[in-house]
PDB file of C-alpha atoms in Angstrom:
ATOM      1  CA  MET A   1    -152.227  65.592 -52.968  1.00 49.00           C
ATOM      2  CA  GLU A   2    -155.953  64.873 -53.071  1.00 56.00           C
ATOM      3  CA  SER A   3    -156.609  67.999 -55.153  1.00 61.00           C
ATOM      4  CA  GLY A   4    -153.934  66.904 -57.643  1.00 61.00           C
ATOM      5  CA  ILE A   5    -155.448  63.434 -57.958  1.00 61.00           C
ATOM      6  CA  GLY A   6    -158.894  64.983 -58.308  1.00 59.00           C
ATOM      7  CA  ALA A   7    -157.661  67.246 -61.083  1.00 57.00           C
ATOM      8  CA  LEU A   8    -156.118  64.285 -62.900  1.00 57.00           C
ATOM      9  CA  LEU A   9    -159.294  62.242 -62.626  1.00 57.00           C
ATOM     10  CA  THR A  10    -161.676  65.009 -63.692  1.00 57.00           C
ATOM     11  CA  SER A  11    -159.610  65.907 -66.738  1.00 50.00           C
ATOM     12  CA  SER A  12    -160.400  64.435 -70.110  1.00 51.00           C
ATOM     13  CA  SER A  13    -157.198  62.392 -69.939  1.00 55.00           C
ATOM     14  CA  ALA A  14    -158.268  60.254 -66.940  1.00 61.00           C
ATOM     15  CA  SER A  15    -159.088  57.245 -69.095  1.00 64.00           C
ATOM     16  CA  GLY A  16    -155.756  57.629 -70.883  1.00 73.00           C
ATOM     17  CA  LEU A  17    -153.982  57.647 -67.533  1.00 73.00           C
ATOM     18  CA  MET A  18    -155.601  54.347 -66.570  1.00 74.00           C
ATOM     19  CA  GLU A  19    -154.707  52.866 -69.961  1.00 76.00           C
ATOM     20  CA  THR A  20    -151.089  53.990 -69.555  1.00 76.00           C
ATOM     21  CA  ILE A  21    -150.841  52.502 -66.071  1.00 79.00           C
ATOM     22  CA  SER A  22    -152.430  49.286 -67.285  1.00 76.00           C
ATOM     23  CA  ALA A  23    -150.012  49.080 -70.219  1.00 73.00           C
ATOM     24  CA  GLY A  24    -147.112  49.539 -67.818  1.00 75.00           C
ATOM     25  CA  LEU A  25    -148.389  46.680 -65.669  1.00 79.00           C
ATOM     26  CA  SER A  26    -149.538  44.190 -68.275  1.00 75.00           C
ATOM     27  CA  PRO A  27    -148.962  45.137 -71.901  1.00 64.00           C
ATOM     28  CA  PRO A  28    -150.779  43.173 -74.609  1.00 61.00           C
ATOM     29  CA  GLU A  29    -148.945  40.262 -76.223  1.00 67.00           C
ATOM     30  CA  GLY A  30    -146.491  41.220 -78.919  1.00 64.00           C
ATOM     31  CA  VAL A  31    -145.997  44.706 -77.505  1.00 64.00           C
ATOM     32  CA  TYR A  32    -142.791  46.085 -76.024  1.00 71.00           C
ATOM     33  CA  ARG A  33    -142.323  44.747 -72.485  1.00 73.00           C
ATOM     34  CA  PRO A  34    -141.557  47.536 -70.009  1.00 76.00           C
ATOM     35  CA  GLY A  35    -138.446  47.270 -67.871  1.00 80.00           C
ATOM     36  CA  PRO A  36    -138.490  46.715 -64.110  1.00 81.00           C
ATOM     37  CA  ARG A  37    -138.133  50.433 -63.379  1.00 84.00           C
ATOM     38  CA  THR A  38    -141.168  51.281 -65.547  1.00 83.00           C
ATOM     39  CA  VAL A  39    -143.206  48.561 -63.844  1.00 86.00           C
ATOM     40  CA  ALA A  40    -142.141  49.831 -60.407  1.00 86.00           C
ATOM     41  CA  VAL A  41    -143.199  53.382 -61.339  1.00 87.00           C
ATOM     42  CA  ALA A  42    -146.562  52.146 -62.681  1.00 88.00           C
ATOM     43  CA  LEU A  43    -147.111  50.120 -59.501  1.00 91.00           C
ATOM     44  CA  SER A  44    -146.112  53.021 -57.280  1.00 89.00           C
ATOM     45  CA  LEU A  45    -148.523  55.315 -59.116  1.00 88.00           C
ATOM     46  CA  SER A  46    -151.240  52.663 -58.875  1.00 88.00           C
ATOM     47  CA  ARG A  47    -150.661  52.315 -55.155  1.00 90.00           C
ATOM     48  CA  ASN A  48    -150.886  56.063 -54.633  1.00 87.00           C
ATOM     49  CA  LEU A  49    -154.075  56.275 -56.688  1.00 87.00           C
ATOM     50  CA  CYS A  50    -155.581  53.324 -54.801  1.00 87.00           C
ATOM     51  CA  CYS A  51    -155.240  55.304 -51.576  1.00 86.00           C
ATOM     52  CA  SER A  52    -157.506  58.026 -52.964  1.00 83.00           C
ATOM     53  CA  PRO A  53    -161.258  57.425 -52.608  1.00 81.00           C
ATOM     54  CA  GLU A  54    -161.851  59.402 -55.824  1.00 77.00           C
ATOM     55  CA  ALA A  55    -159.427  57.272 -57.811  1.00 79.00           C
ATOM     56  CA  LYS A  56    -160.636  53.859 -56.600  1.00 81.00           C
ATOM     57  CA  ALA A  57    -163.678  53.900 -58.877  1.00 79.00           C
ATOM     58  CA  HIS A  58    -161.523  54.754 -61.903  1.00 78.00           C
ATOM     59  CA  LEU A  59    -159.052  51.996 -61.104  1.00 81.00           C
ATOM     60  CA  LEU A  60    -161.741  49.417 -60.429  1.00 82.00           C
ATOM     61  CA  SER A  61    -163.545  50.265 -63.663  1.00 81.00           C
ATOM     62  CA  HIS A  62    -160.497  49.129 -65.600  1.00 82.00           C
ATOM     63  CA  PRO A  63    -160.905  45.353 -66.014  1.00 83.00           C
ATOM     64  CA  ALA A  64    -157.189  44.529 -66.162  1.00 84.00           C
ATOM     65  CA  MET A  65    -156.158  46.417 -63.022  1.00 87.00           C
ATOM     66  CA  MET A  66    -156.906  43.913 -60.239  1.00 89.00           C
ATOM     67  CA  PRO A  67    -155.595  40.878 -62.158  1.00 90.00           C
ATOM     68  CA  ALA A  68    -152.382  42.791 -62.960  1.00 90.00           C
ATOM     69  CA  LEU A  69    -151.911  43.821 -59.329  1.00 92.00           C
ATOM     70  CA  LEU A  70    -152.471  40.239 -58.184  1.00 93.00           C
ATOM     71  CA  ALA A  71    -149.983  38.939 -60.757  1.00 91.00           C
ATOM     72  CA  HIS A  72    -147.319  41.429 -59.634  1.00 91.00           C
ATOM     73  CA  THR A  73    -147.968  40.510 -55.999  1.00 93.00           C
ATOM     74  CA  GLU A  74    -147.129  36.917 -56.913  1.00 92.00           C
ATOM     75  CA  GLY A  75    -143.703  37.983 -58.201  1.00 88.00           C
ATOM     76  CA  ALA A  76    -142.301  38.737 -54.748  1.00 86.00           C
ATOM     77  CA  ALA A  77    -139.318  36.392 -55.094  1.00 83.00           C
ATOM     78  CA  GLU A  78    -138.120  38.020 -58.321  1.00 86.00           C
ATOM     79  CA  ALA A  79    -139.175  41.618 -57.645  1.00 88.00           C
ATOM     80  CA  PRO A  80    -139.926  42.238 -53.952  1.00 90.00           C
ATOM     81  CA  ARG A  81    -140.252  46.005 -54.359  1.00 91.00           C
ATOM     82  CA  ALA A  82    -142.795  45.679 -57.173  1.00 91.00           C
ATOM     83  CA  ALA A  83    -144.688  43.022 -55.202  1.00 92.00           C
ATOM     84  CA  THR A  84    -144.826  45.370 -52.214  1.00 94.00           C
ATOM     85  CA  PHE A  85    -146.288  48.176 -54.318  1.00 93.00           C
ATOM     86  CA  ALA A  86    -148.800  45.800 -55.935  1.00 94.00           C
ATOM     87  CA  SER A  87    -149.906  44.203 -52.664  1.00 95.00           C
ATOM     88  CA  SER A  88    -150.153  47.627 -51.032  1.00 94.00           C
ATOM     89  CA  ALA A  89    -152.347  48.844 -53.898  1.00 93.00           C
ATOM     90  CA  LEU A  90    -154.580  45.775 -53.571  1.00 93.00           C
ATOM     91  CA  TRP A  91    -154.809  46.267 -49.821  1.00 93.00           C
ATOM     92  CA  ALA A  92    -155.766  49.931 -50.279  1.00 92.00           C
ATOM     93  CA  LEU A  93    -158.530  48.866 -52.674  1.00 90.00           C
ATOM     94  CA  VAL A  94    -159.787  46.032 -50.466  1.00 91.00           C
ATOM     95  CA  TYR A  95    -159.643  47.879 -47.151  1.00 87.00           C
ATOM     96  CA  SER A  96    -163.234  48.290 -45.912  1.00 70.00           C
ATOM     97  CA  GLY A  97    -164.678  47.628 -49.351  1.00 83.00           C
ATOM     98  CA  GLU A  98    -166.883  44.539 -49.458  1.00 86.00           C
ATOM     99  CA  LYS A  99    -167.525  44.933 -53.197  1.00 86.00           C
ATOM    100  CA  VAL A 100    -163.802  44.993 -53.892  1.00 88.00           C
ATOM    101  CA  LYS A 101    -163.230  41.964 -51.653  1.00 90.00           C
ATOM    102  CA  ALA A 102    -165.888  40.133 -53.624  1.00 89.00           C
ATOM    103  CA  ALA A 103    -164.258  41.173 -56.904  1.00 88.00           C
ATOM    104  CA  LEU A 104    -160.873  39.937 -55.667  1.00 91.00           C
ATOM    105  CA  ARG A 105    -162.426  36.640 -54.548  1.00 90.00           C
ATOM    106  CA  ARG A 106    -163.823  36.211 -58.071  1.00 90.00           C
ATOM    107  CA  LEU A 107    -160.379  36.382 -59.658  1.00 90.00           C
ATOM    108  CA  PRO A 108    -159.233  32.868 -60.615  1.00 88.00           C
ATOM    109  CA  SER A 109    -157.865  31.167 -57.484  1.00 91.00           C
ATOM    110  CA  ALA A 110    -156.942  34.498 -55.852  1.00 93.00           C
ATOM    111  CA  HIS A 111    -156.935  33.105 -52.316  1.00 93.00           C
ATOM    112  CA  GLU A 112    -154.729  30.169 -53.283  1.00 94.00           C
ATOM    113  CA  ARG A 113    -152.380  32.405 -55.231  1.00 94.00           C
ATOM    114  CA  LEU A 114    -151.996  34.759 -52.271  1.00 95.00           C
ATOM    115  CA  THR A 115    -151.450  31.823 -49.903  1.00 95.00           C
ATOM    116  CA  VAL A 116    -148.690  30.440 -52.133  1.00 95.00           C
ATOM    117  CA  THR A 117    -147.210  33.942 -52.411  1.00 95.00           C
ATOM    118  CA  GLN A 118    -147.173  34.307 -48.616  1.00 95.00           C
ATOM    119  CA  SER A 119    -145.351  30.968 -48.270  1.00 95.00           C
ATOM    120  CA  ALA A 120    -142.847  31.958 -50.965  1.00 94.00           C
ATOM    121  CA  ILE A 121    -142.179  35.293 -49.246  1.00 95.00           C
ATOM    122  CA  GLU A 122    -141.615  33.577 -45.882  1.00 94.00           C
ATOM    123  CA  TRP A 123    -139.186  31.137 -47.511  1.00 94.00           C
ATOM    124  CA  GLN A 124    -137.401  33.992 -49.278  1.00 92.00           C
ATOM    125  CA  LEU A 125    -137.073  35.913 -45.992  1.00 92.00           C
ATOM    126  CA  LYS A 126    -135.493  32.849 -44.361  1.00 92.00           C
ATOM    127  CA  GLU A 127    -133.061  32.571 -47.270  1.00 90.00           C
ATOM    128  CA  VAL A 128    -132.144  36.248 -47.053  1.00 88.00           C
ATOM    129  CA  ALA A 129    -131.523  35.866 -43.315  1.00 87.00           C
ATOM    130  CA  ARG A 130    -129.466  32.692 -43.870  1.00 86.00           C
ATOM    131  CA  VAL A 131    -127.330  34.217 -46.615  1.00 83.00           C
ATOM    132  CA  GLY A 132    -126.978  37.463 -44.666  1.00 75.00           C
ATOM    133  CA  GLY A 133    -125.787  35.467 -41.649  1.00 70.00           C
ATOM    134  CA  MET A 134    -123.239  33.609 -43.787  1.00 70.00           C
ATOM    135  CA  VAL A 135    -121.934  36.880 -45.245  1.00 67.00           C
ATOM    136  CA  ALA A 136    -121.680  38.432 -41.778  1.00 65.00           C
ATOM    137  CA  ALA A 137    -119.854  35.367 -40.452  1.00 66.00           C
ATOM    138  CA  ALA A 138    -117.393  35.648 -43.339  1.00 68.00           C
ATOM    139  CA  GLY A 139    -116.743  39.280 -42.406  1.00 66.00           C
ATOM    140  CA  GLY A 140    -118.492  40.769 -45.423  1.00 61.00           C
ATOM    141  CA  SER A 141    -121.187  43.366 -45.677  1.00 54.00           C
ATOM    142  CA  GLY A 142    -124.707  41.980 -46.081  1.00 48.00           C
ATOM    143  CA  GLY A 143    -126.160  45.406 -46.873  1.00 48.00           C
ATOM    144  CA  GLY A 144    -126.436  47.293 -50.074  1.00 45.00           C
ATOM    145  CA  GLY A 145    -123.219  49.187 -49.606  1.00 42.00           C
ATOM    146  CA  LYS A 146    -122.451  52.757 -50.469  1.00 37.00           C
ATOM    147  CA  GLY A 147    -124.194  52.723 -53.840  1.00 36.00           C
ATOM    148  CA  SER A 148    -127.530  51.343 -52.664  1.00 35.00           C
ATOM    149  CA  THR A 149    -130.236  53.881 -53.347  1.00 34.00           C
ATOM    150  CA  GLY A 150    -133.321  51.772 -52.853  1.00 38.00           C
ATOM    151  CA  SER A 151    -134.424  52.071 -56.477  1.00 39.00           C
ATOM    152  CA  GLY A 152    -134.213  49.167 -58.815  1.00 43.00           C
ATOM    153  CA  GLY A 153    -133.650  45.613 -57.714  1.00 46.00           C
ATOM    154  CA  GLY A 154    -130.149  45.303 -56.306  1.00 49.00           C
ATOM    155  CA  GLY A 155    -129.618  46.735 -52.891  1.00 60.00           C
ATOM    156  CA  GLY A 156    -128.346  43.830 -50.851  1.00 74.00           C
ATOM    157  CA  ALA A 157    -129.855  41.536 -48.282  1.00 77.00           C
ATOM    158  CA  GLY A 158    -131.084  44.337 -46.036  1.00 84.00           C
ATOM    159  CA  GLU A 159    -133.087  46.005 -48.787  1.00 87.00           C
ATOM    160  CA  ALA A 160    -134.503  42.680 -49.994  1.00 86.00           C
ATOM    161  CA  ALA A 161    -135.562  41.822 -46.444  1.00 90.00           C
ATOM    162  CA  HIS A 162    -137.236  45.227 -46.094  1.00 92.00           C
ATOM    163  CA  TRP A 163    -139.329  44.859 -49.262  1.00 92.00           C
ATOM    164  CA  LEU A 164    -140.120  41.193 -48.586  1.00 93.00           C
ATOM    165  CA  THR A 165    -141.275  42.006 -45.062  1.00 94.00           C
ATOM    166  CA  ALA A 166    -143.517  44.803 -46.319  1.00 94.00           C
ATOM    167  CA  ALA A 167    -144.972  42.516 -49.007  1.00 94.00           C
ATOM    168  CA  SER A 168    -145.542  39.819 -46.397  1.00 94.00           C
ATOM    169  CA  VAL A 169    -147.507  42.202 -44.185  1.00 95.00           C
ATOM    170  CA  ASN A 170    -149.648  43.331 -47.133  1.00 94.00           C
ATOM    171  CA  VAL A 171    -150.334  39.783 -48.338  1.00 95.00           C
ATOM    172  CA  ALA A 172    -151.236  38.678 -44.811  1.00 95.00           C
ATOM    173  CA  ALA A 173    -153.684  41.591 -44.576  1.00 94.00           C
ATOM    174  CA  LEU A 174    -155.186  40.663 -47.955  1.00 93.00           C
ATOM    175  CA  LEU A 175    -155.614  37.049 -46.871  1.00 94.00           C
ATOM    176  CA  GLY A 176    -157.246  38.212 -43.648  1.00 92.00           C
ATOM    177  CA  ALA A 177    -159.629  40.421 -45.600  1.00 90.00           C
ATOM    178  CA  LEU A 178    -160.521  37.618 -47.996  1.00 90.00           C
ATOM    179  CA  ASN A 179    -161.172  35.266 -45.083  1.00 89.00           C
ATOM    180  CA  SER A 180    -163.418  37.776 -43.326  1.00 82.00           C
ATOM    181  CA  THR A 181    -167.089  38.001 -44.080  1.00 65.00           C
ATOM    182  CA  CYS A 182    -169.392  40.980 -43.955  1.00 53.00           C
ATOM    183  CA  LYS A 183    -171.328  41.022 -40.682  1.00 47.00           C
TER     184      LYS A 183
END
């Protein structure tokens, strides 16, 4: 995989790739708004690129990338899968990178936004558990059922709990990183 990412980044289309990802995450005003599936694909690609040391510099050089990832992390209640991809991408960028932590801290009220997001995710997880318990008590199925594939937004309480839990872990790690100082 690393050689494929390297080939993408050394090609002349690397800047176009970053522009395309950025447009999928936060298009300019007045431009077609991508659907949830397109956003999820852009976030998944971003997350995978963020895990590559070669790609981090390209992603960080794009000024809209970190704010877009933070904004999508905040949307955990509406789109838990997208929030998980976004928070995972942010965590991959921040992990052992003091310069990136500093850049994230400089985003407007990033720490507060992540704290509110963490609280919202915890509340949402309690709601999913409560509703899932009510459905189980009524004799229904709380899961996604036969047609649940894991793509898109609707997969039942079990899938929502999975993505919310993953987002919660990522946001907690981000908050821990922002609270830590370089020694």
